[in-house]
Short mmCIF file of C-alpha atoms and ligand atoms in Angstrom, two decimals:
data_model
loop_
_atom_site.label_atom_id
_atom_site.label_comp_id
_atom_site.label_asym_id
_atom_site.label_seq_id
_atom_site.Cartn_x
_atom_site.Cartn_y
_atom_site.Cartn_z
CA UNK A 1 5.41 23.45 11.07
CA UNK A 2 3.08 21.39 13.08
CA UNK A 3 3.74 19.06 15.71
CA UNK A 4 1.37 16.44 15.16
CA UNK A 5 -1.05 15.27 12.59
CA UNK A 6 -4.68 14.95 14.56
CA UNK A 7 -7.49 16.08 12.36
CA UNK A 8 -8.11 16.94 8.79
CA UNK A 9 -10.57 20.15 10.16
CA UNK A 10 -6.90 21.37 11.02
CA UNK A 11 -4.87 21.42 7.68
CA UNK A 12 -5.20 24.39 5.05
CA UNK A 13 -5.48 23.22 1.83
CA UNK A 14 -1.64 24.16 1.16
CA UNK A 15 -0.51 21.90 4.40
CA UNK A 16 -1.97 19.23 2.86
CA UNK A 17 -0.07 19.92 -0.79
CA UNK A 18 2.83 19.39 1.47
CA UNK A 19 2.11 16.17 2.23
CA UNK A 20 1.08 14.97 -1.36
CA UNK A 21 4.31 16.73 -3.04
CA UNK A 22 6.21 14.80 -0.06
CA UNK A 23 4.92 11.57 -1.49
CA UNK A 24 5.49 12.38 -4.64
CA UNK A 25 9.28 13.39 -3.72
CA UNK A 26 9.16 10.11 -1.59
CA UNK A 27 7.97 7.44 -4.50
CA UNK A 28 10.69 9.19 -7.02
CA UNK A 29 13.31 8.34 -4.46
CA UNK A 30 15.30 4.97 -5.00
CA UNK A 31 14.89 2.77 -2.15
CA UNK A 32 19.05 2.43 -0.95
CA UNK A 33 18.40 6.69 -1.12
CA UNK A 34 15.13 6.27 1.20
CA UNK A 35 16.72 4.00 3.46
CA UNK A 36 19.68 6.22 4.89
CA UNK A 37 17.18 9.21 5.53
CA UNK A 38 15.67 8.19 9.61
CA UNK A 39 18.56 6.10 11.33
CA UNK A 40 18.50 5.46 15.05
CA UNK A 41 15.21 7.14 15.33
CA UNK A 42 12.13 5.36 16.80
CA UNK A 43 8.56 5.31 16.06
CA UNK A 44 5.80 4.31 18.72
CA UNK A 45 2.87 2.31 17.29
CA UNK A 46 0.50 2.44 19.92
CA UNK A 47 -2.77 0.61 18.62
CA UNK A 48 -5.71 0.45 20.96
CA UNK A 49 -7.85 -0.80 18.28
CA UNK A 50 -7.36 -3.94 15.77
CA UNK A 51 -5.52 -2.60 12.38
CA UNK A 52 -3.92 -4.59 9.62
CA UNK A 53 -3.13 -1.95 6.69
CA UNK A 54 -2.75 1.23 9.54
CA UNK A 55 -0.08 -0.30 11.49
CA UNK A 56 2.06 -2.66 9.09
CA UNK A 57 2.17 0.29 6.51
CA UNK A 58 3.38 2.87 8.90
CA UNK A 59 5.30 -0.13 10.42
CA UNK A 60 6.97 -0.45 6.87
CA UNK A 61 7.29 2.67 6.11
CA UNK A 62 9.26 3.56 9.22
CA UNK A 63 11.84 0.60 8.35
CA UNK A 64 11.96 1.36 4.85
CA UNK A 65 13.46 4.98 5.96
CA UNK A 66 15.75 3.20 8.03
CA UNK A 67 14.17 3.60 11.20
CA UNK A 68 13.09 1.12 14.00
CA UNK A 69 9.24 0.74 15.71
CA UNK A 70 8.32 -0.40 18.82
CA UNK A 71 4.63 -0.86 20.17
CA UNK A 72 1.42 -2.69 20.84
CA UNK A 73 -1.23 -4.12 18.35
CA UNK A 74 -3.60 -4.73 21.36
CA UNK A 75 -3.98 -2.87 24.56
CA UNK A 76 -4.33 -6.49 26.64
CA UNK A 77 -0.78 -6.98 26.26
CA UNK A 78 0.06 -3.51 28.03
CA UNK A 79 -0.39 -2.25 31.37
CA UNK A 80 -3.38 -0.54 30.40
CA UNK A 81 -5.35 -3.73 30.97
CA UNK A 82 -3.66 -3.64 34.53
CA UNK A 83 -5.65 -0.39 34.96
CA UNK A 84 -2.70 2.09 33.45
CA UNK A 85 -4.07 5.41 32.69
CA UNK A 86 -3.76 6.64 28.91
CA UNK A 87 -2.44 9.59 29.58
CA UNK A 88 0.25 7.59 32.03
CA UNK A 89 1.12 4.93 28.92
CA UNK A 90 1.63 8.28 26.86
CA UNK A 91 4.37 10.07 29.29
CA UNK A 92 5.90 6.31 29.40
CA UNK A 93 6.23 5.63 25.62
CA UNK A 94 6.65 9.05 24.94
CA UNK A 95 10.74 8.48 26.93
CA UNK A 96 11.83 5.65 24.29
CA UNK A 97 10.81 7.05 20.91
CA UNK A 98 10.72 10.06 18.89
CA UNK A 99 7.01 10.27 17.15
CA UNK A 100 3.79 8.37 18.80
CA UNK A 101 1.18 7.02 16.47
CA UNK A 102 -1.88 6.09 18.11
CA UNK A 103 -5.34 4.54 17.20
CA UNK A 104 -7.88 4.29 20.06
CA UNK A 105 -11.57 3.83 19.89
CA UNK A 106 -12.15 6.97 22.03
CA UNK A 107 -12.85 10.02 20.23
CA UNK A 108 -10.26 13.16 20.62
CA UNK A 109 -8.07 10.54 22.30
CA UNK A 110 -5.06 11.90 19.69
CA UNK A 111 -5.66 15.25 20.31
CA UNK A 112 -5.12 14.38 24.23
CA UNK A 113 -2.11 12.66 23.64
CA UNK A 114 -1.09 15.43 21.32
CA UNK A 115 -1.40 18.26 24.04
CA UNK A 116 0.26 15.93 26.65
CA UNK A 117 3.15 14.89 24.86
CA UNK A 118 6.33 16.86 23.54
CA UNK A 119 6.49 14.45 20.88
CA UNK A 120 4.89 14.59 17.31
CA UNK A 121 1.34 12.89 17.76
CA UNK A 122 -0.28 10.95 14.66
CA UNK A 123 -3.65 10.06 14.56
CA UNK A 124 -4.17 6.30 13.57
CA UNK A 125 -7.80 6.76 13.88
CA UNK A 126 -9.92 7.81 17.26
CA UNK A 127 -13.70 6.20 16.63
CA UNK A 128 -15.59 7.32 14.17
CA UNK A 129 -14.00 10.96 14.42
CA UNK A 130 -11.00 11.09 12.02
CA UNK A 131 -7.79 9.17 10.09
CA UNK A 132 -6.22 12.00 8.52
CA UNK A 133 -2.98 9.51 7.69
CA UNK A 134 -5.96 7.31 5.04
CA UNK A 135 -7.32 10.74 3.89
CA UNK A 136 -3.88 11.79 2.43
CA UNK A 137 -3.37 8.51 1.05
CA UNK A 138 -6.80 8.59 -0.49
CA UNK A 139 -5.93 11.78 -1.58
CA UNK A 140 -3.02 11.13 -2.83
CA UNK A 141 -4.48 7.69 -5.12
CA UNK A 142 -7.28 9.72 -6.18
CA UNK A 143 -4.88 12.95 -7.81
CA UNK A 144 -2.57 9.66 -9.27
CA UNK A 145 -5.13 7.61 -10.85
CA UNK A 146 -7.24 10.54 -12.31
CA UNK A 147 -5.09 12.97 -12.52
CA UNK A 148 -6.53 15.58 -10.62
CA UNK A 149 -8.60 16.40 -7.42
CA UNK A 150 -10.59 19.60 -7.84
CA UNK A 151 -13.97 19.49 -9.54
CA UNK A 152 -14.47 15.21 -9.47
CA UNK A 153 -17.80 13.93 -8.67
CA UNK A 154 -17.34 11.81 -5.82
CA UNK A 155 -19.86 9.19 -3.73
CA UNK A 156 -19.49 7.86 -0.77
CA UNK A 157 -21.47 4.43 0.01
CA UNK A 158 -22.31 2.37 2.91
CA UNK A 159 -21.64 3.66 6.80
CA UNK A 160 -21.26 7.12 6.71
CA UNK A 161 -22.18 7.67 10.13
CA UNK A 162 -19.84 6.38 11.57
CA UNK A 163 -16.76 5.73 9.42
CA UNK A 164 -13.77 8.07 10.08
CA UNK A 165 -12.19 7.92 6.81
CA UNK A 166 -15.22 9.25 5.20
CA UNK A 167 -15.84 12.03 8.10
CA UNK A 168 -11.88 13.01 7.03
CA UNK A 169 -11.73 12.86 3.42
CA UNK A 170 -14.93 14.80 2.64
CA UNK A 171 -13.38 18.11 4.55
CA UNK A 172 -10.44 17.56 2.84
CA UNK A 173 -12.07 17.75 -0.16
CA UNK A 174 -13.81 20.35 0.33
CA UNK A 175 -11.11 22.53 0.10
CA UNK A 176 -10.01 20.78 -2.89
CA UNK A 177 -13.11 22.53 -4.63
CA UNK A 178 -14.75 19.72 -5.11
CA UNK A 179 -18.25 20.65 -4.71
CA UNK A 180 -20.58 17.74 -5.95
CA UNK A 181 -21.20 15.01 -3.40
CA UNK A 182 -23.80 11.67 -3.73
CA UNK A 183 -24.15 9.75 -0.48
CA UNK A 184 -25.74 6.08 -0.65
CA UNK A 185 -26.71 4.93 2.74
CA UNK A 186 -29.25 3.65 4.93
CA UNK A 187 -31.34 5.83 6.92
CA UNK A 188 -29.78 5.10 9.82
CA UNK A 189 -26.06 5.47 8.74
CA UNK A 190 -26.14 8.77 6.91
CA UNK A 191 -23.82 11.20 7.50
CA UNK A 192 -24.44 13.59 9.73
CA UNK A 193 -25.86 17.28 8.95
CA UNK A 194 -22.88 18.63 10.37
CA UNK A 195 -20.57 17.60 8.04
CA UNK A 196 -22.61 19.00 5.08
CA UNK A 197 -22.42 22.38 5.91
CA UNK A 198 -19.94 24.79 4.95
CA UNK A 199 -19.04 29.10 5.33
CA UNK A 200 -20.67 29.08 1.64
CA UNK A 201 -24.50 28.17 2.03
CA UNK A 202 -25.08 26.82 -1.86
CA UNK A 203 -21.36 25.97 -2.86
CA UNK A 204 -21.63 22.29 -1.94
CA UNK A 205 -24.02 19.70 -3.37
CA UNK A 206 -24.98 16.42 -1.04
CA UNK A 207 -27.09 14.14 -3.32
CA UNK A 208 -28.49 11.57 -0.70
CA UNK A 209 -30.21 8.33 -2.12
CA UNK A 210 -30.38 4.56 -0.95
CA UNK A 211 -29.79 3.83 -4.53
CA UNK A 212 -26.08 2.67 -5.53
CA UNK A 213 -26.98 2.65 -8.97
CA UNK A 214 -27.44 6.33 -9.16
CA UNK A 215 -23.77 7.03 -7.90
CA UNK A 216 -22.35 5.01 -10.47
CA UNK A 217 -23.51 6.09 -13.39
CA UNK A 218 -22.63 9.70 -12.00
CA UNK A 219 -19.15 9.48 -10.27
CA UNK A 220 -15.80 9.42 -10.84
CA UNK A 221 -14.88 8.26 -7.40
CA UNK A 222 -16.84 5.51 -5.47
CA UNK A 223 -15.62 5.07 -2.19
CA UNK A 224 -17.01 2.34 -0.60
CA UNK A 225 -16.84 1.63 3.61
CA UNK A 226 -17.72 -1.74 5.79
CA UNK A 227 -20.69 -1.27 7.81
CA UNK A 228 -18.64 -0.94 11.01
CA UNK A 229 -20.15 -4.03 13.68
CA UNK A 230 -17.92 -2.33 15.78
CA UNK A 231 -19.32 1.12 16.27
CA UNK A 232 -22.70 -0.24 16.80
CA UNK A 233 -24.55 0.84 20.28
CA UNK A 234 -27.05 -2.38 19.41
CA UNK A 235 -26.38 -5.52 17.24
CA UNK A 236 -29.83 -5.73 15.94
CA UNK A 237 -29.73 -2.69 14.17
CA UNK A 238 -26.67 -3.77 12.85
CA UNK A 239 -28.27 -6.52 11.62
CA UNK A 240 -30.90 -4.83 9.90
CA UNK A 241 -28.36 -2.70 7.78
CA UNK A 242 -25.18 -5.35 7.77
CA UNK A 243 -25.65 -6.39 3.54
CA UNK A 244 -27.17 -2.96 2.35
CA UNK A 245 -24.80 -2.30 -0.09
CA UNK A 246 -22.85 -5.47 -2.28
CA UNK A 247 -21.44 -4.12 -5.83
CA UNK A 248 -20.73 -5.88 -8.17
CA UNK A 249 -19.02 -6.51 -11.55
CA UNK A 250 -22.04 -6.12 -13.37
CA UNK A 251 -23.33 -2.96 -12.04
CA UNK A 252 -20.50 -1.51 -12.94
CA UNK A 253 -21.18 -1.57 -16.66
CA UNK A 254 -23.53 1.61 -16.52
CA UNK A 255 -20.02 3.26 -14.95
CA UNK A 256 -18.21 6.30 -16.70
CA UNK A 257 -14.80 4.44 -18.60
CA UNK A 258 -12.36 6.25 -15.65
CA UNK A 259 -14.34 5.40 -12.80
CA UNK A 260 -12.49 4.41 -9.84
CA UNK A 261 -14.09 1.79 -7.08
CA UNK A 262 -11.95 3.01 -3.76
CA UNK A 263 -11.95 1.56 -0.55
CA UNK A 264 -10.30 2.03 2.78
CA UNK A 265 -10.61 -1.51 3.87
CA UNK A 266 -11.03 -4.24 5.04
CA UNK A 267 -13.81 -5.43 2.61
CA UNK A 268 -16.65 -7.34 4.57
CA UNK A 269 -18.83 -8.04 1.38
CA UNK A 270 -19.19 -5.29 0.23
CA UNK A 271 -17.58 -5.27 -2.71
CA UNK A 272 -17.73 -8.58 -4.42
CA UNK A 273 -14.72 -10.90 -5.66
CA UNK A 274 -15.58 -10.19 -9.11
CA UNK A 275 -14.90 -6.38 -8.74
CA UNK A 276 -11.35 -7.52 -8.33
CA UNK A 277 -10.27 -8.10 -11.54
CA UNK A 278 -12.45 -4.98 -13.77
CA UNK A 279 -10.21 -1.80 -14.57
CA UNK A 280 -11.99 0.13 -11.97
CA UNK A 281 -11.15 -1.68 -9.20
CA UNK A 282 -8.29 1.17 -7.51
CA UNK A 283 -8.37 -0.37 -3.34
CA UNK A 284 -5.49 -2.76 -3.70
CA UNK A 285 -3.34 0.26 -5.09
CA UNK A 286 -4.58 2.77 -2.99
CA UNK A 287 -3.74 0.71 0.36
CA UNK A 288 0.01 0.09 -0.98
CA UNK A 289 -0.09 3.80 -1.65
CA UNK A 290 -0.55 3.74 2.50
CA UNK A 291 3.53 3.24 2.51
CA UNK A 292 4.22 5.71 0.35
CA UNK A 293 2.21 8.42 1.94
CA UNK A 294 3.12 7.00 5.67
CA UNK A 295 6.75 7.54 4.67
CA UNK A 296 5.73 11.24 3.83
CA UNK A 297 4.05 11.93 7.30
CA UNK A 298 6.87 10.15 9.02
CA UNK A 299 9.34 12.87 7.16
CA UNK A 300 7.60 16.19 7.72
CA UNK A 301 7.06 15.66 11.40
CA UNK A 302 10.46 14.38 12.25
CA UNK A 303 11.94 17.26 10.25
CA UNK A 304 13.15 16.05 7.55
CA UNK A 305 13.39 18.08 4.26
CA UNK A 306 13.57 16.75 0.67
C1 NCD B 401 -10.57 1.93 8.27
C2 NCD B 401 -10.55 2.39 9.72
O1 NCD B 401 -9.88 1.78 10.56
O2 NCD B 401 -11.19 3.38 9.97
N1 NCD B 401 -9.53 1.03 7.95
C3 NCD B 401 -8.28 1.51 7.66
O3 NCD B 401 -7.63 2.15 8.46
N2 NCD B 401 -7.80 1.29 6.43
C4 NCD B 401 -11.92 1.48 7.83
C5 NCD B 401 -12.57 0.31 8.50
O4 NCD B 401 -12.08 -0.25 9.48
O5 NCD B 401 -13.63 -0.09 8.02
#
């Protein structure tokens, strides 16, 4: 069993059946049943980075076990803006709680606190590297609303440069087998060559366009991503790229009937109001699946069998 939870590049495709067979286990489980299964033990939510939907979910999903959370949602209000080391907060938190979940804009700042700490180590998201915790719930929305993973047709639109969640939940599913990729981005934000290739020269297909249109008449998963302001080395190149991508209601009527619209979130504009209410819309579910799934990962790497 492993310690922590750091990078989807890690996981065999059986690790991660764990964790969606978890949920499932999880969801089936009245919630006066869920409640008794973490008492007295402590979760550390150490955000370096803003979150809504990261923290409150694992936040909830800690509580909803029956557990308690302590932590920051900004590093101004720790010591670390009195010139603490990371490393330092790490050994500090690591004394008054049992797992450490962390999101920091540095990149293989999870795995660090992962080989320094005797605790389990969750990755909340470090930069635009990985946020393996949003690739299992994607994972786990995609296998519920459509039934299956392997084989889909799946796009990814917007800021694939730099946006974790897609960097994650491509490798992942790649070892789902599914083989068929279309990537709608600007020049500048499109994903880099390293991610497309694979041990098999010729299994895996990367379609890349700037056209959205072509990816939805095509998929059966269109996951959308904010152009990350962020993430930006220079604002005016931001600029340039900021609206690139809107959908909307209406382009959605060339769409396959089962198509789902997915999205880690926040939303800038990306996807318009109107999206909201069409039967493809799946990013509202998918982020409450984020307690569901958070509850799993919470489980596993405090020990706890189902
Ligand atoms: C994403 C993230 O933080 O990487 N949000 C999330 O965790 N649901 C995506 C984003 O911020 O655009």
């Amino acid at each position: 069993m492993r310690k922590d939870l750091i990078s989807m590049e890690d996981l065999e495709k059986n690790e991660i059946q764990e964790y969606l067979t978890m949920a499932e286990k999880v969801e089936a489980m009245p919630l006066e049943e869920r409640v008794k299964l973490l008492p007295g033990r402590i979760m550390a939510a150490m955000f370096f980075e803003p979150s809504t939907r990261t923290r409150l979910s694992f936040e909830s999903a800690m509580h909803r076990l029956g557990g308690s959370v302590i932590g920051f949602a900004a590093k101004d209000a720790t010591s670390v803006a009195k010139g603490e080391s990371f490393t330092d907060t790490i050994h500090t938190v690591e004394s008054y709680s049992d797992i450490l979940v962390i999101r920091h804009p540095g990149e293989g700042t999870a795995r660090l606190a992962a080989q320094e700490s005797y605790l389990p180590v969750i990755n909340a998201g470090d930069g635009a590297n990985q946020h393996p915790t949003q690739t299992l719930l994607d994972l786990y929305t995609i296998r519920k609303d459509l039934g299956k993973i392997e084989g889909l047709k799946v796009a990814f639109v917007g800021d694939l440069k730099y946006s974790r969640t897609v960097h994650s939940l491509i490798r992942a599913l790649m070892k789902f087998n599914v083989t068929d990729f279309t990537l709608v981005a600007p020049e500048t934000l499109r994903l880099p060559e390293y991610f497309m290739h694979s041990d098999e020269p010729g299994r895996f297909r990367f379609h890349e366009t700037e056209r959205i249109e072509v990816a939805i008449q095509e998929c059966d998963v269109l996951y959308m991503t904010r152009i990350q302001r962020e993430r930006f080395p220079d604002l005016v190149e931001y600029e340039k790229v900021k609206d690139s991508y809107v959908l909307t209601a209406e382009m959605l009527s060339e769409a396959k009937d089962h198509l789902r619209v997915l999205h880690p979130l926040p939303r800038v504009n990306e996807i318009a109001y109107d999206v909201d209410n069409t039967k493809f819309a799946g990013y509202f579910p998918q982020a409450r699946n984020g307690v569901i799934m958070r509850q799993a990962i919470l489980l596993k790497h405090l020990g706890v069998t189902l």
